[in-house]
């Protein structure tokens, strides 16, 4: 069974706000999840910060971006929040946004 990638309604605007090369890199990683599966994505691209949330890590000439996502039954990935990373650690506010949005997409 293949993986499907969905986005929270607010995420499309967040992706569009990224610099062009960074946006392209993030979209390629999301497409890779659909094509080869989440299990095949190596460690530097996916990280588990804790709980049900996972972090998709993209780096390009335009900087660093993160996509926080959750996996659901049926091999579904739902991207909850995307942002350009400017500090060493993932901002607590970004995790709070993702947790709030997770309540809207999980039963």
PDB file of N, CA and C in Angstrom:
ATOM      1  N   UNK A   1       0.833  -1.181   0.000  1.00  0.00           N
ATOM      2  CA  UNK A   1       0.000   0.000   0.000  1.00  0.00           C
ATOM      3  C   UNK A   1       0.883   1.251   0.000  1.00  0.00           C
ATOM      4  N   UNK A   2       0.539   2.226  -0.833  1.00  0.00           N
ATOM      5  CA  UNK A   2       1.316   3.448  -0.945  1.00  0.00           C
ATOM      6  C   UNK A   2       0.955   4.436   0.160  1.00  0.00           C
ATOM      7  N   UNK A   3       1.879   5.352   0.422  1.00  0.00           N
ATOM      8  CA  UNK A   3       1.652   6.425   1.375  1.00  0.00           C
ATOM      9  C   UNK A   3       0.939   7.570   0.662  1.00  0.00           C
ATOM     10  N   UNK A   4       0.094   8.279   1.386  1.00  0.00           N
ATOM     11  CA  UNK A   4      -0.524   9.487   0.840  1.00  0.00           C
ATOM     12  C   UNK A   4      -0.133  10.662   1.739  1.00  0.00           C
ATOM     13  N   UNK A   5       0.123  11.801   1.118  1.00  0.00           N
ATOM     14  CA  UNK A   5       0.493  13.009   1.851  1.00  0.00           C
ATOM     15  C   UNK A   5      -0.622  14.030   1.699  1.00  0.00           C
ATOM     16  N   UNK A   6      -1.121  14.514   2.829  1.00  0.00           N
ATOM     17  CA  UNK A   6      -2.162  15.529   2.853  1.00  0.00           C
ATOM     18  C   UNK A   6      -1.624  16.720   3.626  1.00  0.00           C
ATOM     19  N   UNK A   7      -2.252  17.867   3.444  1.00  0.00           N
ATOM     20  CA  UNK A   7      -1.837  19.050   4.195  1.00  0.00           C
ATOM     21  C   UNK A   7      -3.039  19.656   4.908  1.00  0.00           C
ATOM     22  N   UNK A   8      -2.763  20.212   6.062  1.00  0.00           N
ATOM     23  CA  UNK A   8      -3.774  20.998   6.773  1.00  0.00           C
ATOM     24  C   UNK A   8      -4.077  22.202   5.879  1.00  0.00           C
ATOM     25  N   UNK A   9      -5.307  22.722   5.888  1.00  0.00           N
ATOM     26  CA  UNK A   9      -5.658  23.840   5.000  1.00  0.00           C
ATOM     27  C   UNK A   9      -4.726  25.055   5.102  1.00  0.00           C
ATOM     28  N   UNK A  10      -4.161  25.332   6.258  1.00  0.00           N
ATOM     29  CA  UNK A  10      -3.283  26.493   6.423  1.00  0.00           C
ATOM     30  C   UNK A  10      -1.880  26.260   5.875  1.00  0.00           C
ATOM     31  N   UNK A  11      -1.517  25.027   5.624  1.00  0.00           N
ATOM     32  CA  UNK A  11      -0.150  24.695   5.231  1.00  0.00           C
ATOM     33  C   UNK A  11       0.179  25.155   3.813  1.00  0.00           C
ATOM     34  N   UNK A  12      -0.778  25.145   2.914  1.00  0.00           N
ATOM     35  CA  UNK A  12      -0.493  25.558   1.538  1.00  0.00           C
ATOM     36  C   UNK A  12       0.065  26.976   1.495  1.00  0.00           C
ATOM     37  N   UNK A  13      -0.505  27.893   2.260  1.00  0.00           N
ATOM     38  CA  UNK A  13      -0.010  29.269   2.312  1.00  0.00           C
ATOM     39  C   UNK A  13       1.373  29.335   2.953  1.00  0.00           C
ATOM     40  N   UNK A  14       1.623  28.484   3.945  1.00  0.00           N
ATOM     41  CA  UNK A  14       2.932  28.453   4.597  1.00  0.00           C
ATOM     42  C   UNK A  14       4.006  27.968   3.629  1.00  0.00           C
ATOM     43  N   UNK A  15       3.681  26.987   2.809  1.00  0.00           N
ATOM     44  CA  UNK A  15       4.629  26.487   1.813  1.00  0.00           C
ATOM     45  C   UNK A  15       4.913  27.565   0.775  1.00  0.00           C
ATOM     46  N   UNK A  16       3.877  28.256   0.329  1.00  0.00           N
ATOM     47  CA  UNK A  16       4.045  29.326  -0.663  1.00  0.00           C
ATOM     48  C   UNK A  16       4.915  30.462  -0.142  1.00  0.00           C
ATOM     49  N   UNK A  17       4.941  30.671   1.172  1.00  0.00           N
ATOM     50  CA  UNK A  17       5.721  31.753   1.765  1.00  0.00           C
ATOM     51  C   UNK A  17       7.221  31.439   1.829  1.00  0.00           C
ATOM     52  N   UNK A  18       7.603  30.196   1.625  1.00  0.00           N
ATOM     53  CA  UNK A  18       9.019  29.812   1.657  1.00  0.00           C
ATOM     54  C   UNK A  18       9.741  30.331   0.421  1.00  0.00           C
ATOM     55  N   UNK A  19      11.064  30.554   0.525  1.00  0.00           N
ATOM     56  CA  UNK A  19      11.842  30.889  -0.672  1.00  0.00           C
ATOM     57  C   UNK A  19      11.713  29.775  -1.716  1.00  0.00           C
ATOM     58  N   UNK A  20      11.837  30.118  -2.982  1.00  0.00           N
ATOM     59  CA  UNK A  20      11.560  29.201  -4.093  1.00  0.00           C
ATOM     60  C   UNK A  20      12.340  27.888  -3.989  1.00  0.00           C
ATOM     61  N   UNK A  21      13.649  27.949  -3.801  1.00  0.00           N
ATOM     62  CA  UNK A  21      14.459  26.719  -3.771  1.00  0.00           C
ATOM     63  C   UNK A  21      14.142  25.870  -2.550  1.00  0.00           C
ATOM     64  N   UNK A  22      13.864  26.514  -1.460  1.00  0.00           N
ATOM     65  CA  UNK A  22      13.516  25.787  -0.244  1.00  0.00           C
ATOM     66  C   UNK A  22      12.151  25.119  -0.399  1.00  0.00           C
ATOM     67  N   UNK A  23      11.215  25.834  -1.002  1.00  0.00           N
ATOM     68  CA  UNK A  23       9.886  25.275  -1.273  1.00  0.00           C
ATOM     69  C   UNK A  23      10.004  24.053  -2.180  1.00  0.00           C
ATOM     70  N   UNK A  24      10.820  24.162  -3.220  1.00  0.00           N
ATOM     71  CA  UNK A  24      10.998  23.048  -4.155  1.00  0.00           C
ATOM     72  C   UNK A  24      11.587  21.836  -3.446  1.00  0.00           C
ATOM     73  N   UNK A  25      12.552  22.052  -2.576  1.00  0.00           N
ATOM     74  CA  UNK A  25      13.176  20.939  -1.846  1.00  0.00           C
ATOM     75  C   UNK A  25      12.165  20.257  -0.926  1.00  0.00           C
ATOM     76  N   UNK A  26      11.366  21.048  -0.219  1.00  0.00           N
ATOM     77  CA  UNK A  26      10.355  20.484   0.678  1.00  0.00           C
ATOM     78  C   UNK A  26       9.319  19.686  -0.108  1.00  0.00           C
ATOM     79  N   UNK A  27       8.882  20.223  -1.233  1.00  0.00           N
ATOM     80  CA  UNK A  27       7.895  19.511  -2.052  1.00  0.00           C
ATOM     81  C   UNK A  27       8.474  18.212  -2.622  1.00  0.00           C
ATOM     82  N   UNK A  28       9.771  18.208  -2.948  1.00  0.00           N
ATOM     83  CA  UNK A  28      10.410  16.962  -3.415  1.00  0.00           C
ATOM     84  C   UNK A  28      10.431  15.912  -2.319  1.00  0.00           C
ATOM     85  N   UNK A  29      10.684  16.335  -1.085  1.00  0.00           N
ATOM     86  CA  UNK A  29      10.671  15.386   0.033  1.00  0.00           C
ATOM     87  C   UNK A  29       9.266  14.819   0.261  1.00  0.00           C
ATOM     88  N   UNK A  30       8.257  15.667   0.142  1.00  0.00           N
ATOM     89  CA  UNK A  30       6.877  15.185   0.298  1.00  0.00           C
ATOM     90  C   UNK A  30       6.520  14.207  -0.816  1.00  0.00           C
ATOM     91  N   UNK A  31       6.977  14.485  -2.020  1.00  0.00           N
ATOM     92  CA  UNK A  31       6.733  13.581  -3.151  1.00  0.00           C
ATOM     93  C   UNK A  31       7.480  12.251  -2.935  1.00  0.00           C
ATOM     94  N   UNK A  32       8.669  12.320  -2.342  1.00  0.00           N
ATOM     95  CA  UNK A  32       9.437  11.101  -2.060  1.00  0.00           C
ATOM     96  C   UNK A  32       8.691  10.209  -1.067  1.00  0.00           C
ATOM     97  N   UNK A  33       8.013  10.816  -0.112  1.00  0.00           N
ATOM     98  CA  UNK A  33       7.217  10.024   0.832  1.00  0.00           C
ATOM     99  C   UNK A  33       6.143   9.255   0.083  1.00  0.00           C
ATOM    100  N   UNK A  34       5.477   9.912  -0.854  1.00  0.00           N
ATOM    101  CA  UNK A  34       4.434   9.234  -1.635  1.00  0.00           C
ATOM    102  C   UNK A  34       5.016   8.146  -2.524  1.00  0.00           C
ATOM    103  N   UNK A  35       6.188   8.384  -3.099  1.00  0.00           N
ATOM    104  CA  UNK A  35       6.766   7.444  -4.066  1.00  0.00           C
ATOM    105  C   UNK A  35       7.471   6.252  -3.433  1.00  0.00           C
ATOM    106  N   UNK A  36       8.267   6.477  -2.395  1.00  0.00           N
ATOM    107  CA  UNK A  36       9.059   5.382  -1.831  1.00  0.00           C
ATOM    108  C   UNK A  36       8.653   5.014  -0.410  1.00  0.00           C
ATOM    109  N   UNK A  37       7.816   5.829   0.203  1.00  0.00           N
ATOM    110  CA  UNK A  37       7.354   5.521   1.549  1.00  0.00           C
ATOM    111  C   UNK A  37       8.125   6.253   2.625  1.00  0.00           C
ATOM    112  N   UNK A  38       7.488   6.433   3.732  1.00  0.00           N
ATOM    113  CA  UNK A  38       8.082   7.147   4.853  1.00  0.00           C
ATOM    114  C   UNK A  38       9.261   6.384   5.450  1.00  0.00           C
ATOM    115  N   UNK A  39       9.168   5.054   5.408  1.00  0.00           N
ATOM    116  CA  UNK A  39      10.243   4.238   5.987  1.00  0.00           C
ATOM    117  C   UNK A  39      11.556   4.406   5.232  1.00  0.00           C
ATOM    118  N   UNK A  40      11.493   4.737   3.950  1.00  0.00           N
ATOM    119  CA  UNK A  40      12.690   4.847   3.119  1.00  0.00           C
ATOM    120  C   UNK A  40      13.355   6.217   3.228  1.00  0.00           C
ATOM    121  N   UNK A  41      12.729   7.157   3.917  1.00  0.00           N
ATOM    122  CA  UNK A  41      13.311   8.485   4.065  1.00  0.00           C
ATOM    123  C   UNK A  41      14.400   8.426   5.129  1.00  0.00           C
ATOM    124  N   UNK A  42      15.639   8.742   4.777  1.00  0.00           N
ATOM    125  CA  UNK A  42      16.740   8.606   5.735  1.00  0.00           C
ATOM    126  C   UNK A  42      16.684   9.631   6.868  1.00  0.00           C
ATOM    127  N   UNK A  43      17.434   9.389   7.916  1.00  0.00           N
ATOM    128  CA  UNK A  43      17.449  10.177   9.154  1.00  0.00           C
ATOM    129  C   UNK A  43      17.633  11.680   8.965  1.00  0.00           C
ATOM    130  N   UNK A  44      18.492  12.170   8.138  1.00  0.00           N
ATOM    131  CA  UNK A  44      18.596  13.637   8.155  1.00  0.00           C
ATOM    132  C   UNK A  44      17.321  14.339   7.666  1.00  0.00           C
ATOM    133  N   UNK A  45      16.459  13.629   6.965  1.00  0.00           N
ATOM    134  CA  UNK A  45      15.259  14.255   6.416  1.00  0.00           C
ATOM    135  C   UNK A  45      14.041  14.118   7.317  1.00  0.00           C
ATOM    136  N   UNK A  46      14.005  13.141   8.167  1.00  0.00           N
ATOM    137  CA  UNK A  46      12.876  12.936   9.073  1.00  0.00           C
ATOM    138  C   UNK A  46      13.404  12.710  10.480  1.00  0.00           C
ATOM    139  N   UNK A  47      12.783  13.375  11.432  1.00  0.00           N
ATOM    140  CA  UNK A  47      13.206  13.232  12.821  1.00  0.00           C
ATOM    141  C   UNK A  47      11.968  13.201  13.708  1.00  0.00           C
ATOM    142  N   UNK A  48      12.070  12.497  14.811  1.00  0.00           N
ATOM    143  CA  UNK A  48      10.954  12.350  15.744  1.00  0.00           C
ATOM    144  C   UNK A  48      11.225  13.196  16.987  1.00  0.00           C
ATOM    145  N   UNK A  49      10.632  14.413  17.065  1.00  0.00           N
ATOM    146  CA  UNK A  49      10.886  15.256  18.235  1.00  0.00           C
ATOM    147  C   UNK A  49      10.140  14.804  19.485  1.00  0.00           C
ATOM    148  N   UNK A  50       9.150  13.932  19.328  1.00  0.00           N
ATOM    149  CA  UNK A  50       8.439  13.416  20.486  1.00  0.00           C
ATOM    150  C   UNK A  50       6.938  13.343  20.270  1.00  0.00           C
ATOM    151  N   UNK A  51       6.300  12.473  21.027  1.00  0.00           N
ATOM    152  CA  UNK A  51       4.860  12.304  20.908  1.00  0.00           C
ATOM    153  C   UNK A  51       4.473  11.748  19.549  1.00  0.00           C
ATOM    154  N   UNK A  52       3.367  12.231  19.020  1.00  0.00           N
ATOM    155  CA  UNK A  52       2.890  11.759  17.723  1.00  0.00           C
ATOM    156  C   UNK A  52       3.443  12.587  16.574  1.00  0.00           C
ATOM    157  N   UNK A  53       4.118  13.691  16.893  1.00  0.00           N
ATOM    158  CA  UNK A  53       4.621  14.588  15.858  1.00  0.00           C
ATOM    159  C   UNK A  53       5.972  14.141  15.315  1.00  0.00           C
ATOM    160  N   UNK A  54       6.144  14.353  14.020  1.00  0.00           N
ATOM    161  CA  UNK A  54       7.402  14.088  13.338  1.00  0.00           C
ATOM    162  C   UNK A  54       7.802  15.365  12.606  1.00  0.00           C
ATOM    163  N   UNK A  55       9.083  15.468  12.279  1.00  0.00           N
ATOM    164  CA  UNK A  55       9.596  16.664  11.634  1.00  0.00           C
ATOM    165  C   UNK A  55      10.268  16.302  10.322  1.00  0.00           C
ATOM    166  N   UNK A  56       9.846  16.947   9.249  1.00  0.00           N
ATOM    167  CA  UNK A  56      10.460  16.797   7.940  1.00  0.00           C
ATOM    168  C   UNK A  56      11.451  17.939   7.795  1.00  0.00           C
ATOM    169  N   UNK A  57      12.705  17.609   7.465  1.00  0.00           N
ATOM    170  CA  UNK A  57      13.773  18.594   7.470  1.00  0.00           C
ATOM    171  C   UNK A  57      14.266  18.839   6.050  1.00  0.00           C
ATOM    172  N   UNK A  58      14.159  20.086   5.605  1.00  0.00           N
ATOM    173  CA  UNK A  58      14.596  20.449   4.260  1.00  0.00           C
ATOM    174  C   UNK A  58      15.637  21.553   4.353  1.00  0.00           C
ATOM    175  N   UNK A  59      16.679  21.422   3.546  1.00  0.00           N
ATOM    176  CA  UNK A  59      17.738  22.429   3.495  1.00  0.00           C
ATOM    177  C   UNK A  59      18.018  22.727   2.033  1.00  0.00           C
ATOM    178  N   UNK A  60      18.102  24.013   1.717  1.00  0.00           N
ATOM    179  CA  UNK A  60      18.403  24.435   0.346  1.00  0.00           C
ATOM    180  C   UNK A  60      19.104  25.783   0.416  1.00  0.00           C
ATOM    181  N   UNK A  61      19.390  26.337  -0.729  1.00  0.00           N
ATOM    182  CA  UNK A  61      20.088  27.612  -0.793  1.00  0.00           C
ATOM    183  C   UNK A  61      19.328  28.716  -0.061  1.00  0.00           C
ATOM    184  N   UNK A  62      18.016  28.630  -0.035  1.00  0.00           N
ATOM    185  CA  UNK A  62      17.193  29.643   0.628  1.00  0.00           C
ATOM    186  C   UNK A  62      17.144  29.522   2.138  1.00  0.00           C
ATOM    187  N   UNK A  63      17.775  28.512   2.723  1.00  0.00           N
ATOM    188  CA  UNK A  63      17.778  28.345   4.170  1.00  0.00           C
ATOM    189  C   UNK A  63      17.346  26.958   4.591  1.00  0.00           C
ATOM    190  N   UNK A  64      16.679  26.901   5.721  1.00  0.00           N
ATOM    191  CA  UNK A  64      16.232  25.633   6.302  1.00  0.00           C
ATOM    192  C   UNK A  64      14.738  25.740   6.566  1.00  0.00           C
ATOM    193  N   UNK A  65      14.008  24.703   6.207  1.00  0.00           N
ATOM    194  CA  UNK A  65      12.572  24.657   6.485  1.00  0.00           C
ATOM    195  C   UNK A  65      12.242  23.381   7.228  1.00  0.00           C
ATOM    196  N   UNK A  66      11.185  23.452   7.987  1.00  0.00           N
ATOM    197  CA  UNK A  66      10.687  22.291   8.699  1.00  0.00           C
ATOM    198  C   UNK A  66       9.205  22.140   8.412  1.00  0.00           C
ATOM    199  N   UNK A  67       8.787  20.894   8.266  1.00  0.00           N
ATOM    200  CA  UNK A  67       7.386  20.565   8.143  1.00  0.00           C
ATOM    201  C   UNK A  67       7.045  19.601   9.263  1.00  0.00           C
ATOM    202  N   UNK A  68       6.147  19.978  10.118  1.00  0.00           N
ATOM    203  CA  UNK A  68       5.759  19.104  11.222  1.00  0.00           C
ATOM    204  C   UNK A  68       4.526  18.328  10.772  1.00  0.00           C
ATOM    205  N   UNK A  69       4.599  17.009  10.931  1.00  0.00           N
ATOM    206  CA  UNK A  69       3.513  16.159  10.438  1.00  0.00           C
ATOM    207  C   UNK A  69       3.185  15.064  11.427  1.00  0.00           C
ATOM    208  N   UNK A  70       2.052  14.418  11.177  1.00  0.00           N
ATOM    209  CA  UNK A  70       1.595  13.288  11.978  1.00  0.00           C
ATOM    210  C   UNK A  70       1.260  12.164  11.004  1.00  0.00           C
ATOM    211  N   UNK A  71       1.473  10.925  11.430  1.00  0.00           N
ATOM    212  CA  UNK A  71       1.076   9.786  10.609  1.00  0.00           C
ATOM    213  C   UNK A  71      -0.228   9.228  11.155  1.00  0.00           C
ATOM    214  N   UNK A  72      -1.094   8.843  10.240  1.00  0.00           N
ATOM    215  CA  UNK A  72      -2.402   8.312  10.618  1.00  0.00           C
ATOM    216  C   UNK A  72      -2.591   6.936   9.997  1.00  0.00           C
ATOM    217  N   UNK A  73      -3.614   6.236  10.436  1.00  0.00           N
ATOM    218  CA  UNK A  73      -3.914   4.908   9.912  1.00  0.00           C
ATOM    219  C   UNK A  73      -4.102   4.967   8.402  1.00  0.00           C
ATOM    220  N   UNK A  74      -3.765   3.894   7.749  1.00  0.00           N
ATOM    221  CA  UNK A  74      -3.913   3.828   6.304  1.00  0.00           C
ATOM    222  C   UNK A  74      -2.750   4.460   5.566  1.00  0.00           C
ATOM    223  N   UNK A  75      -1.591   4.533   6.234  1.00  0.00           N
ATOM    224  CA  UNK A  75      -0.385   5.117   5.627  1.00  0.00           C
ATOM    225  C   UNK A  75      -0.627   6.536   5.133  1.00  0.00           C
ATOM    226  N   UNK A  76      -1.231   7.332   5.994  1.00  0.00           N
ATOM    227  CA  UNK A  76      -1.487   8.737   5.680  1.00  0.00           C
ATOM    228  C   UNK A  76      -0.536   9.616   6.471  1.00  0.00           C
ATOM    229  N   UNK A  77       0.007  10.601   5.797  1.00  0.00           N
ATOM    230  CA  UNK A  77       0.829  11.627   6.425  1.00  0.00           C
ATOM    231  C   UNK A  77       0.071  12.936   6.275  1.00  0.00           C
ATOM    232  N   UNK A  78      -0.135  13.640   7.381  1.00  0.00           N
ATOM    233  CA  UNK A  78      -0.793  14.942   7.330  1.00  0.00           C
ATOM    234  C   UNK A  78       0.205  15.982   7.825  1.00  0.00           C
ATOM    235  N   UNK A  79       0.568  16.896   6.935  1.00  0.00           N
ATOM    236  CA  UNK A  79       1.485  17.975   7.279  1.00  0.00           C
ATOM    237  C   UNK A  79       0.668  19.047   8.005  1.00  0.00           C
ATOM    238  N   UNK A  80       1.097  19.365   9.222  1.00  0.00           N
ATOM    239  CA  UNK A  80       0.328  20.261  10.086  1.00  0.00           C
ATOM    240  C   UNK A  80       0.839  21.692  10.090  1.00  0.00           C
ATOM    241  N   UNK A  81       2.132  21.874   9.929  1.00  0.00           N
ATOM    242  CA  UNK A  81       2.720  23.222   9.996  1.00  0.00           C
ATOM    243  C   UNK A  81       4.045  23.226   9.255  1.00  0.00           C
ATOM    244  N   UNK A  82       4.285  24.272   8.475  1.00  0.00           N
ATOM    245  CA  UNK A  82       5.544  24.437   7.746  1.00  0.00           C
ATOM    246  C   UNK A  82       6.082  25.826   8.071  1.00  0.00           C
ATOM    247  N   UNK A  83       7.389  25.898   8.321  1.00  0.00           N
ATOM    248  CA  UNK A  83       7.994  27.193   8.641  1.00  0.00           C
ATOM    249  C   UNK A  83       9.464  27.194   8.245  1.00  0.00           C
ATOM    250  N   UNK A  84       9.990  28.397   8.035  1.00  0.00           N
ATOM    251  CA  UNK A  84      11.422  28.568   7.786  1.00  0.00           C
ATOM    252  C   UNK A  84      12.101  28.623   9.143  1.00  0.00           C
ATOM    253  N   UNK A  85      13.119  27.826   9.298  1.00  0.00           N
ATOM    254  CA  UNK A  85      13.793  27.726  10.585  1.00  0.00           C
ATOM    255  C   UNK A  85      14.885  28.785  10.673  1.00  0.00           C
ATOM    256  N   UNK A  86      14.887  29.519  11.786  1.00  0.00           N
ATOM    257  CA  UNK A  86      15.858  30.594  11.952  1.00  0.00           C
ATOM    258  C   UNK A  86      16.717  30.421  13.202  1.00  0.00           C
ATOM    259  N   UNK A  87      16.347  29.472  14.046  1.00  0.00           N
ATOM    260  CA  UNK A  87      17.115  29.250  15.274  1.00  0.00           C
ATOM    261  C   UNK A  87      17.573  27.792  15.336  1.00  0.00           C
ATOM    262  N   UNK A  88      18.416  27.502  16.280  1.00  0.00           N
ATOM    263  CA  UNK A  88      18.983  26.157  16.394  1.00  0.00           C
ATOM    264  C   UNK A  88      17.930  25.105  16.743  1.00  0.00           C
ATOM    265  N   UNK A  89      17.009  25.444  17.614  1.00  0.00           N
ATOM    266  CA  UNK A  89      15.978  24.505  18.050  1.00  0.00           C
ATOM    267  C   UNK A  89      14.653  24.811  17.369  1.00  0.00           C
ATOM    268  N   UNK A  90      13.808  23.811  17.279  1.00  0.00           N
ATOM    269  CA  UNK A  90      12.465  24.021  16.748  1.00  0.00           C
ATOM    270  C   UNK A  90      11.695  24.879  17.752  1.00  0.00           C
ATOM    271  N   UNK A  91      11.139  26.010  17.297  1.00  0.00           N
ATOM    272  CA  UNK A  91      10.429  26.900  18.227  1.00  0.00           C
ATOM    273  C   UNK A  91       9.239  26.205  18.895  1.00  0.00           C
ATOM    274  N   UNK A  92       9.069  26.475  20.167  1.00  0.00           N
ATOM    275  CA  UNK A  92       7.946  25.893  20.914  1.00  0.00           C
ATOM    276  C   UNK A  92       6.615  26.329  20.315  1.00  0.00           C
ATOM    277  N   UNK A  93       6.562  27.540  19.776  1.00  0.00           N
ATOM    278  CA  UNK A  93       5.327  28.033  19.149  1.00  0.00           C
ATOM    279  C   UNK A  93       4.962  27.182  17.937  1.00  0.00           C
ATOM    280  N   UNK A  94       5.957  26.765  17.162  1.00  0.00           N
ATOM    281  CA  UNK A  94       5.691  25.918  15.987  1.00  0.00           C
ATOM    282  C   UNK A  94       5.116  24.578  16.425  1.00  0.00           C
ATOM    283  N   UNK A  95       5.646  24.013  17.483  1.00  0.00           N
ATOM    284  CA  UNK A  95       5.120  22.742  18.001  1.00  0.00           C
ATOM    285  C   UNK A  95       3.707  22.922  18.543  1.00  0.00           C
ATOM    286  N   UNK A  96       3.443  24.067  19.183  1.00  0.00           N
ATOM    287  CA  UNK A  96       2.101  24.334  19.718  1.00  0.00           C
ATOM    288  C   UNK A  96       1.082  24.460  18.584  1.00  0.00           C
ATOM    289  N   UNK A  97       1.465  25.128  17.501  1.00  0.00           N
ATOM    290  CA  UNK A  97       0.578  25.249  16.336  1.00  0.00           C
ATOM    291  C   UNK A  97       0.273  23.868  15.770  1.00  0.00           C
ATOM    292  N   UNK A  98       1.305  23.040  15.634  1.00  0.00           N
ATOM    293  CA  UNK A  98       1.117  21.692  15.089  1.00  0.00           C
ATOM    294  C   UNK A  98       0.216  20.854  15.990  1.00  0.00           C
ATOM    295  N   UNK A  99       0.409  20.944  17.297  1.00  0.00           N
ATOM    296  CA  UNK A  99      -0.434  20.173  18.228  1.00  0.00           C
ATOM    297  C   UNK A  99      -1.894  20.609  18.139  1.00  0.00           C
ATOM    298  N   UNK A 100      -2.122  21.913  18.019  1.00  0.00           N
ATOM    299  CA  UNK A 100      -3.491  22.425  17.921  1.00  0.00           C
ATOM    300  C   UNK A 100      -4.137  21.932  16.622  1.00  0.00           C
ATOM    301  N   UNK A 101      -3.404  21.969  15.532  1.00  0.00           N
ATOM    302  CA  UNK A 101      -3.933  21.510  14.252  1.00  0.00           C
ATOM    303  C   UNK A 101      -4.131  19.989  14.232  1.00  0.00           C
ATOM    304  N   UNK A 102      -3.298  19.272  14.986  1.00  0.00           N
ATOM    305  CA  UNK A 102      -3.429  17.822  15.062  1.00  0.00           C
ATOM    306  C   UNK A 102      -4.781  17.439  15.644  1.00  0.00           C
ATOM    307  N   UNK A 103      -5.283  18.227  16.578  1.00  0.00           N
ATOM    308  CA  UNK A 103      -6.595  17.954  17.166  1.00  0.00           C
ATOM    309  C   UNK A 103      -7.707  18.021  16.116  1.00  0.00           C
ATOM    310  N   UNK A 104      -7.500  18.818  15.068  1.00  0.00           N
ATOM    311  CA  UNK A 104      -8.508  18.973  14.029  1.00  0.00           C
ATOM    312  C   UNK A 104      -8.504  17.813  13.033  1.00  0.00           C
ATOM    313  N   UNK A 105      -7.380  17.118  12.899  1.00  0.00           N
ATOM    314  CA  UNK A 105      -7.290  16.069  11.875  1.00  0.00           C
ATOM    315  C   UNK A 105      -7.297  14.655  12.439  1.00  0.00           C
ATOM    316  N   UNK A 106      -7.113  14.499  13.730  1.00  0.00           N
ATOM    317  CA  UNK A 106      -7.118  13.151  14.321  1.00  0.00           C
ATOM    318  C   UNK A 106      -8.423  12.918  15.058  1.00  0.00           C
ATOM    319  N   UNK A 107      -8.876  11.676  15.041  1.00  0.00           N
ATOM    320  CA  UNK A 107     -10.135  11.363  15.735  1.00  0.00           C
ATOM    321  C   UNK A 107     -10.008  11.419  17.245  1.00  0.00           C
TER     322      UNK A 107
END
